[in-house]
Coordinates of N, CA and C in Angstrom, one line a residue:
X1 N -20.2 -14.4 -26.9 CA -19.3 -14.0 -25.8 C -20.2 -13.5 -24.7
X2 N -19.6 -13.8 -23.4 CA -20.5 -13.1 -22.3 C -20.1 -11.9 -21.7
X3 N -21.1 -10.8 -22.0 CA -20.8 -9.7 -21.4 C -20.7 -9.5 -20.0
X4 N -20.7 -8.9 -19.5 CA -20.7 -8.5 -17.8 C -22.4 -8.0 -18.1
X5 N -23.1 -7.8 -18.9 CA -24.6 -7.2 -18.5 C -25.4 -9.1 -18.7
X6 N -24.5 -9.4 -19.9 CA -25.5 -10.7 -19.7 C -25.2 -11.8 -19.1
X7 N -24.3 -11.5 -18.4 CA -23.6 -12.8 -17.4 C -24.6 -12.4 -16.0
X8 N -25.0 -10.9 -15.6 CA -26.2 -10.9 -14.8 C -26.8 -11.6 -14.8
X9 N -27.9 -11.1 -16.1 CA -29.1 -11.5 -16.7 C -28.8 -13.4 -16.6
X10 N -27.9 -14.1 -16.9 CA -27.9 -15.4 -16.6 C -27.7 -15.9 -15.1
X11 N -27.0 -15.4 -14.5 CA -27.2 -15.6 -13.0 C -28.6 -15.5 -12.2
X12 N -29.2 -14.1 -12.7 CA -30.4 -13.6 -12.6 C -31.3 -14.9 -12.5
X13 N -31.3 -15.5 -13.7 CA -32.4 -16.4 -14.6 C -32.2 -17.7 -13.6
X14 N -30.7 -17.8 -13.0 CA -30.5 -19.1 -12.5 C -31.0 -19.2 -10.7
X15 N -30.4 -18.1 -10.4 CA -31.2 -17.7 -9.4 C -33.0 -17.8 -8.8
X16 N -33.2 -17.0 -9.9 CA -34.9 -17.2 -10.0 C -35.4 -18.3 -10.3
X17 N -34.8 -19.3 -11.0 CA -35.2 -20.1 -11.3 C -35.3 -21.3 -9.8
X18 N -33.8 -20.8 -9.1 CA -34.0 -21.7 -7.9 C -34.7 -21.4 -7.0
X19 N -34.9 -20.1 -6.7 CA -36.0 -20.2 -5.8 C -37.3 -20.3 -6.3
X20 N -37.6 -20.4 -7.3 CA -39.0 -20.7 -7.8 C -39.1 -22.5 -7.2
X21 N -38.3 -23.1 -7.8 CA -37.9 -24.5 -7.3 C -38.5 -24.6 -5.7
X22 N -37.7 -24.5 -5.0 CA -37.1 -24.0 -3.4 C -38.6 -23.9 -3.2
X23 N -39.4 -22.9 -3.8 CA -40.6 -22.2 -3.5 C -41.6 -24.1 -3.8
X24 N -41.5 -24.1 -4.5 CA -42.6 -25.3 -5.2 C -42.4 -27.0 -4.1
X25 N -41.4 -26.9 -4.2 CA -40.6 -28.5 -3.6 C -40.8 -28.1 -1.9
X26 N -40.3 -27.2 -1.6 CA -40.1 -27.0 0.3 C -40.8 -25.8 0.6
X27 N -41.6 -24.9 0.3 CA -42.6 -23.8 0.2 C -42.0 -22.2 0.4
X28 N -42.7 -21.3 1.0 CA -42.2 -20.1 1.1 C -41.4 -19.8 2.4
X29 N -41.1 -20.6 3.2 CA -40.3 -20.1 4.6 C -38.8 -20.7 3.6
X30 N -38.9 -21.7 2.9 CA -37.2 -21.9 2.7 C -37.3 -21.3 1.4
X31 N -38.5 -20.7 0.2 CA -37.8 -19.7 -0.8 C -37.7 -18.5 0.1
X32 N -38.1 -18.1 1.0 CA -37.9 -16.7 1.4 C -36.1 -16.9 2.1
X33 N -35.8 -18.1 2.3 CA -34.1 -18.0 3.3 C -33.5 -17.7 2.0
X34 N -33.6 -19.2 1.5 CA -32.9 -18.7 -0.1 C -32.9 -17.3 -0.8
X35 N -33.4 -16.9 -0.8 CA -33.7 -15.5 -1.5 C -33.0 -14.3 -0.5
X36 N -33.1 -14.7 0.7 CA -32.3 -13.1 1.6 C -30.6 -14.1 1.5
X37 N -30.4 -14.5 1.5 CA -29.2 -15.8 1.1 C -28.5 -15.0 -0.2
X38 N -29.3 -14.8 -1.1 CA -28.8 -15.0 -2.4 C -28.9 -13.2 -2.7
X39 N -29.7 -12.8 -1.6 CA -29.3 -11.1 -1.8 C -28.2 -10.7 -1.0
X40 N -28.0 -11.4 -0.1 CA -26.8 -11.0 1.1 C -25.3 -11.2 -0.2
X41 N -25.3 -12.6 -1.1 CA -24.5 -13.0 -1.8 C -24.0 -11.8 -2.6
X42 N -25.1 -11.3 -3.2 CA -24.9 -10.5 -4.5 C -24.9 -8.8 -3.8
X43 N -24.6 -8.8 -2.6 CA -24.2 -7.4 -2.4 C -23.1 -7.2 -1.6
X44 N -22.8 -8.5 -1.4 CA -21.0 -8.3 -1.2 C -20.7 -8.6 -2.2
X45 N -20.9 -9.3 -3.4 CA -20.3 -9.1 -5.0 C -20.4 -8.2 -5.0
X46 N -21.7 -7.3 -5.0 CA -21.3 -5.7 -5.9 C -20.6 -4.9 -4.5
X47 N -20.0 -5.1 -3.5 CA -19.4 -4.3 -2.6 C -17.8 -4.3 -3.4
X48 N -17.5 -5.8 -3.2 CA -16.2 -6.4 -4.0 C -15.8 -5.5 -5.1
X49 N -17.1 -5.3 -6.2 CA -16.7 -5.2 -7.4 C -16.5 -3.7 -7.3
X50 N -17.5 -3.3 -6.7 CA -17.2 -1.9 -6.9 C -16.3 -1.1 -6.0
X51 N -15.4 -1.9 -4.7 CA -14.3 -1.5 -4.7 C -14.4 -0.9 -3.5
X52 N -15.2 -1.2 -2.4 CA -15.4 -1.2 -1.3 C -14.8 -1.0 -0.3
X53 N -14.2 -2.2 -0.3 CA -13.4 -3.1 0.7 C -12.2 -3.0 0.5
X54 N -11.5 -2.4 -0.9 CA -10.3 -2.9 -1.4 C -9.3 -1.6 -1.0
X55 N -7.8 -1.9 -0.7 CA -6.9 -1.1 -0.5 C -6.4 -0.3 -1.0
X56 N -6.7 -0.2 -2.3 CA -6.3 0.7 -3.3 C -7.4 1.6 -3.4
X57 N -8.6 2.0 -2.7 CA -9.9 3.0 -2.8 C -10.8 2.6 -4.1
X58 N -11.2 1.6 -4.4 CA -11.7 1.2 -5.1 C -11.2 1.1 -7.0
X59 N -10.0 1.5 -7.0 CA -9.2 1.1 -8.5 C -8.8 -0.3 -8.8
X60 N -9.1 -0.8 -7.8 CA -8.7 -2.8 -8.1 C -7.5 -2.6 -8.7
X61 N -6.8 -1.9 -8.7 CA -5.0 -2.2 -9.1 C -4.4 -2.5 -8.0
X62 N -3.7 -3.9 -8.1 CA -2.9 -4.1 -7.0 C -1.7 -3.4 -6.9
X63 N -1.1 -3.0 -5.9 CA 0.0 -2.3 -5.6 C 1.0 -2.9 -5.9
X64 N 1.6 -3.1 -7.2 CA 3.0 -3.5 -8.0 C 3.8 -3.9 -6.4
X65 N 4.0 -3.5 -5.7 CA 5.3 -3.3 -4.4 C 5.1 -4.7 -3.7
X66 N 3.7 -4.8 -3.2 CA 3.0 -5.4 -2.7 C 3.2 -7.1 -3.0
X67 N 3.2 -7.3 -4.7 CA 3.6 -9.0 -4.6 C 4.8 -9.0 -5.0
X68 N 6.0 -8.4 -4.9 CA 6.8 -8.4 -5.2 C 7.6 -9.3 -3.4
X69 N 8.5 -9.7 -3.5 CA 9.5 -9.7 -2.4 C 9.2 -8.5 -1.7
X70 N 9.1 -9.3 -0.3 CA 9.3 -8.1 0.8 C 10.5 -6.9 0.7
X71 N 10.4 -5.7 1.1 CA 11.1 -4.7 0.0 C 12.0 -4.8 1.2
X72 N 13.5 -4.5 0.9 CA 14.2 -4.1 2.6 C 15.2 -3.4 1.9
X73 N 15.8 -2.5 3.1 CA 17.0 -1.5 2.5 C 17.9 -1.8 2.4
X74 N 19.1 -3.0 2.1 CA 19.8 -3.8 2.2 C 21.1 -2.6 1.9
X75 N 22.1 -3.1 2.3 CA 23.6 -1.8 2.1 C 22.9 -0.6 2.7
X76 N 22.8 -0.3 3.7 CA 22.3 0.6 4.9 C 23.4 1.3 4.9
X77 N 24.0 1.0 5.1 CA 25.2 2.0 6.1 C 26.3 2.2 4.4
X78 N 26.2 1.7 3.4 CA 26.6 2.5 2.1 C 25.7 3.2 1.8
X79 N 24.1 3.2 1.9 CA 23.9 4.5 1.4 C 23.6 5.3 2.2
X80 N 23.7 5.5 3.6 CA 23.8 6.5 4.5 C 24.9 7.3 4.0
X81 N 26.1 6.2 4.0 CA 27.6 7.0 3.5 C 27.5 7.9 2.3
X82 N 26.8 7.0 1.3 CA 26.6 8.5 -0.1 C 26.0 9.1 -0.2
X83 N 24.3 8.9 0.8 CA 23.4 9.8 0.9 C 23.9 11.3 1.6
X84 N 25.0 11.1 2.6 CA 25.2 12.0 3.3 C 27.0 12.7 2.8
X85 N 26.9 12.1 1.3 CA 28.3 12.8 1.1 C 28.4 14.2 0.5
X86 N 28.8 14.3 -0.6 CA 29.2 15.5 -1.1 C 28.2 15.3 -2.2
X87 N 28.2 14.1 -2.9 CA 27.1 13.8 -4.0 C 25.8 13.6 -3.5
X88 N 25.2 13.9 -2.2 CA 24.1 13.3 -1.3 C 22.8 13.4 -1.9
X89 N 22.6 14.2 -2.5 CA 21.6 15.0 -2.9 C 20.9 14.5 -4.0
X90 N 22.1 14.1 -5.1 CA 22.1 13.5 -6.5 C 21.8 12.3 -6.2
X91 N 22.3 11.2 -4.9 CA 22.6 10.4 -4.9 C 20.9 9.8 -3.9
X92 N 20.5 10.7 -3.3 CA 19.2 10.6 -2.6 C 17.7 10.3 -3.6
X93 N 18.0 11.3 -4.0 CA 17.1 11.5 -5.6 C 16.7 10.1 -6.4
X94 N 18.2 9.8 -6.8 CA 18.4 8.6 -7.5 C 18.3 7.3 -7.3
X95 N 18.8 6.9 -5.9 CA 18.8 5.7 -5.1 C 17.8 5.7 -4.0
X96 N 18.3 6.1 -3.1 CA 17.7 6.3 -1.9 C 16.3 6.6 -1.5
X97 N 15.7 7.6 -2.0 CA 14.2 8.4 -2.0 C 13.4 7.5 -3.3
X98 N 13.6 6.8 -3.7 CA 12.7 5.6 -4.5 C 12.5 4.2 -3.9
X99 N 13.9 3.7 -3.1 CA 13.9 2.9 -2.1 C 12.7 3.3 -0.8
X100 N 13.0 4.4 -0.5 CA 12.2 5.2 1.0 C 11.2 4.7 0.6
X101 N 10.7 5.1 -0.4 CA 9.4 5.6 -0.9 C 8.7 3.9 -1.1
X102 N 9.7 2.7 -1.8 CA 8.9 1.9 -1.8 C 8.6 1.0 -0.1
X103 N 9.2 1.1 0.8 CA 9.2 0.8 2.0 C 7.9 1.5 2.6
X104 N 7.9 3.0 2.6 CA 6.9 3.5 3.2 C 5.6 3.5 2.5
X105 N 5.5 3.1 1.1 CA 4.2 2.6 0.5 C 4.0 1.4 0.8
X106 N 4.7 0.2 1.5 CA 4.6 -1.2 1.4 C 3.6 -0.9 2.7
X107 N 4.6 -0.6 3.6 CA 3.7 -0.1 5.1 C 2.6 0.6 4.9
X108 N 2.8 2.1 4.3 CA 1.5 2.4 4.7 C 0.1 1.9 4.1
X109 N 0.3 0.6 2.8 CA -0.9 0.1 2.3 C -0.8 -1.0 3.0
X110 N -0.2 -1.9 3.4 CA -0.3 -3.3 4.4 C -0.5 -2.5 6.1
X111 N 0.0 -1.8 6.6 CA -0.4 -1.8 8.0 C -1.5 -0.5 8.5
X112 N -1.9 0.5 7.5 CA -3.0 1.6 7.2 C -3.7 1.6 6.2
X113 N -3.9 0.8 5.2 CA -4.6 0.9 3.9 C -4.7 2.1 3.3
X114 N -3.3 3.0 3.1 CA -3.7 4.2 2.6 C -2.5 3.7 1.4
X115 N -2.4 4.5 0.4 CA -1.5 4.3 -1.0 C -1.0 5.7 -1.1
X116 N 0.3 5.5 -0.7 CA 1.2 6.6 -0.8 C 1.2 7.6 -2.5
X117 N 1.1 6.9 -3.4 CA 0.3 7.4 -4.9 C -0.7 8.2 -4.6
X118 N -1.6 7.1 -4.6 CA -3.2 7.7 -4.6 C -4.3 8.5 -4.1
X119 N -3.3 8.4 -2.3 CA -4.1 9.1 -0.9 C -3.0 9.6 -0.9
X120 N -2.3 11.1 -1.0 CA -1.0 11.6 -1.1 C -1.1 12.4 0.7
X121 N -2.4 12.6 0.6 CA -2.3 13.9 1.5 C -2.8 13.0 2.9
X122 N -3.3 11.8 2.9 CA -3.2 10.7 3.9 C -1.9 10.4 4.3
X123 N -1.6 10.4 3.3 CA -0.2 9.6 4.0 C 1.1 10.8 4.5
X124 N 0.8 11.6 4.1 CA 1.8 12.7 4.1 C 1.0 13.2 5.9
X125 N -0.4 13.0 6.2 CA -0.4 13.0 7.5 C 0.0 11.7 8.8
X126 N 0.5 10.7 7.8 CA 0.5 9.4 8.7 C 2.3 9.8 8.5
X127 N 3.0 10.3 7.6 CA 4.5 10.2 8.1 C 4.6 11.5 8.8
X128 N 3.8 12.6 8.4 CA 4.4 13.8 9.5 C 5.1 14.9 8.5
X129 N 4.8 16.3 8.7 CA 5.0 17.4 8.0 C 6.4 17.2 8.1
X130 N 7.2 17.1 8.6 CA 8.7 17.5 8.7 C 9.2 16.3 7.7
X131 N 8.7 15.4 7.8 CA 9.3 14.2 6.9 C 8.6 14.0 5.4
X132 N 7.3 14.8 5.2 CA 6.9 14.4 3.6 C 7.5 15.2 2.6
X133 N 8.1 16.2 2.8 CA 9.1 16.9 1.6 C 10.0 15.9 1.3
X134 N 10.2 14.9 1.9 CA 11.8 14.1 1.1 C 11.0 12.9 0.6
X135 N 9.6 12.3 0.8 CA 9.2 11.3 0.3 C 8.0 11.7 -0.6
X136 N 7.5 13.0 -0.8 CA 6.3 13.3 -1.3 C 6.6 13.2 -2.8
X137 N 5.7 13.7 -3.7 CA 5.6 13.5 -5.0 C 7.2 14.4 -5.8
X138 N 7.1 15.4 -5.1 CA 8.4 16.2 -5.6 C 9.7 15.9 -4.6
X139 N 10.7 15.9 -5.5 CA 12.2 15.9 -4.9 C 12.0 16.8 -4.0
X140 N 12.9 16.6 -2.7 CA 13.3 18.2 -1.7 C 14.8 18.5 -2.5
X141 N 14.5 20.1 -2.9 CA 15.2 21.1 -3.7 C 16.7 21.6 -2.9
X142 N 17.9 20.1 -3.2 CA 18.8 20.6 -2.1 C 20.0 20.8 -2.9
X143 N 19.4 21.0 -4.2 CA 20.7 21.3 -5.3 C 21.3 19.8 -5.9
X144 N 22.6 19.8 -6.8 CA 22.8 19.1 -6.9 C 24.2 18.3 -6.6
X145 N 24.4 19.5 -5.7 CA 25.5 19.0 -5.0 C 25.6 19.0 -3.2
X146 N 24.4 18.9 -2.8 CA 23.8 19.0 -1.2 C 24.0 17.9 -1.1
X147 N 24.1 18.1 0.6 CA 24.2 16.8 1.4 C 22.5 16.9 2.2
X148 N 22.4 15.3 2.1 CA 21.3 15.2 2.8 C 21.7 14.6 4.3
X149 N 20.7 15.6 5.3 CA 21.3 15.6 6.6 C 20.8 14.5 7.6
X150 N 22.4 13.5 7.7 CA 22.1 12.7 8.8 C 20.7 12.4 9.5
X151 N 20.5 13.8 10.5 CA 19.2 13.4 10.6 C 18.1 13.1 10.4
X152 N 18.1 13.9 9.1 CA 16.6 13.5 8.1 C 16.6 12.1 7.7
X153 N 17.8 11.1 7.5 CA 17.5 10.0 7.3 C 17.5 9.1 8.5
X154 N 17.5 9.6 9.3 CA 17.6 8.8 10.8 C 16.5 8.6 11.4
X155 N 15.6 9.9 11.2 CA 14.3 10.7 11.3 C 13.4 9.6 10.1
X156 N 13.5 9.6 9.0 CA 13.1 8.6 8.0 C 12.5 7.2 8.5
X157 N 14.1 6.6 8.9 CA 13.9 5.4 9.2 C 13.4 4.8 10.6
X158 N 13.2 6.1 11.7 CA 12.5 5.7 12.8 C 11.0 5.9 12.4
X159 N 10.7 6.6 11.7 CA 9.0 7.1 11.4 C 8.8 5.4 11.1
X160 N 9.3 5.3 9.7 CA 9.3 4.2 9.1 C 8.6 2.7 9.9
X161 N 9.6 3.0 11.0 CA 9.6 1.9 11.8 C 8.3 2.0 13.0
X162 N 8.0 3.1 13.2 CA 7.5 3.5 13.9 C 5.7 2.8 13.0
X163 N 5.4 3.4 11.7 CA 4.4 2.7 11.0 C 4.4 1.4 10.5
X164 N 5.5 0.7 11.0 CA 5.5 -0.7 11.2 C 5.7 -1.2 11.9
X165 N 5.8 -0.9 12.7 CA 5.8 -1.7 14.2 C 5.4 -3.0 14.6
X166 N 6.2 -3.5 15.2 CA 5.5 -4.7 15.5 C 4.3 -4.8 16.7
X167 N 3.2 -5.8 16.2 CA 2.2 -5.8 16.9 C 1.1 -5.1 16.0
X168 N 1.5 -5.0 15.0 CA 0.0 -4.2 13.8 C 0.5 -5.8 12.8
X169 N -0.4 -5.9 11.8 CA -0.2 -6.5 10.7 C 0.6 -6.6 10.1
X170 N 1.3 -7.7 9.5 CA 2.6 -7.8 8.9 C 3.4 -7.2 9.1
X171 N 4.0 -7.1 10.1 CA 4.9 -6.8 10.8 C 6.7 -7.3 10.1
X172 N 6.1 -8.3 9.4 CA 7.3 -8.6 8.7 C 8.5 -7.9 8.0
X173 N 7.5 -6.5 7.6 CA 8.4 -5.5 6.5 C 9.9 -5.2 7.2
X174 N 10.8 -5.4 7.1 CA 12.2 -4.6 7.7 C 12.6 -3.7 7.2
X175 N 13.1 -2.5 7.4 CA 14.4 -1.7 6.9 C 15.6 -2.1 6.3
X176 N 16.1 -3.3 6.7 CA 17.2 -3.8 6.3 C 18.4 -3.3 7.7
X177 N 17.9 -2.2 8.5 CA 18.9 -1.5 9.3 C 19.2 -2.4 10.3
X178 N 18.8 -3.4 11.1 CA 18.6 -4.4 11.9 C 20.0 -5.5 11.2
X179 N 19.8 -5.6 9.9 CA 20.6 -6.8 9.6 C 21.8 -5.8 9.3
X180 N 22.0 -4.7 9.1 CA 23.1 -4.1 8.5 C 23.7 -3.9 10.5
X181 N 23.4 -4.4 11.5 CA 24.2 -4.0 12.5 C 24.2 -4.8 13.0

């Protein structure tokens, strides 16, 4: 079986082996191209591997949200109506603030590359002090029979929009609020 140490060591071997070639057949100005060639290769592999470049801060877990269907808030104006009833609270918790939450992680890793999980205190500065108590890691403590207020979800869904804006990257994400009117 091939390890990851001796799948190097064979690349290694195959490598060296071609520019030794390269070296012998066409001389040292085309083993020396080959060779800055074949280091340029293998340090964006180990950039790749080690997690560089990638959106999730180098954990290579793709964001579950991410290949799923584009997320949208569809029944808008029903859960405005129960978010903001007498059950709001219960009803925010349960439905609504896990919906929020997958919308504003879709955006903030496709249009800022930050991960609402993982970079908590990034993203808690990309939606704004007044708005991360209702999407942060903890419930906002409004009982169990509070209403959540109009504006905070109005407030929600402009931020929202606001970090997805059209004219950045995938601009595609919707709220759903657009088709609900």
């Amino acid at each position: 079986m091939l390890t990851l140490g001796r799948l190097g060591l064979l690349g290694s071997a195959v490598a060296g082996s071609g520019v030794l070639l390269v070296l012998l057949l066409d001389g040292p100005r085309a083993a020396g191209a080959l060779l800055a060639l074949l280091v340029a290769v293998v340090l964006i592999v180990a950039r790749y591997v080690a997690g560089a470049g990638a959106l999730d801060s180098g954990r290579r877990e793709e964001d579950r949200l991410l290949w799923t269907r584009a997320p949208g808030m569809g029944e808008w104006r029903r859960n405005v109506r129960t978010a903001t009833g007498p059950d709001g609270a219960l009803y925010y918790r349960a439905v609504l603030r896990p919906e929020l939450r997958h919308l504003y992680a879709a955006v903030l890793a496709e249009h800022h590359h930050v991960s609402l999980d993982h970079q908590p205190e990034r993203a808690a500065e990309l939606i704004g002090p007044e708005l991360w108590p209702w999407l942060g890691p903890v419930p906002p403590r409004t009982g169990p029979d509070g209403e959540v207020p109009l504006d905070v979800l109005r407030h929600l869904v402009d931020r929202l929009e606001t970090l997805g804006a059209p004219g950045t990257p995938h601009s595609h994400l919707r709220t759903g609020k657009e088709q609900a009117t």
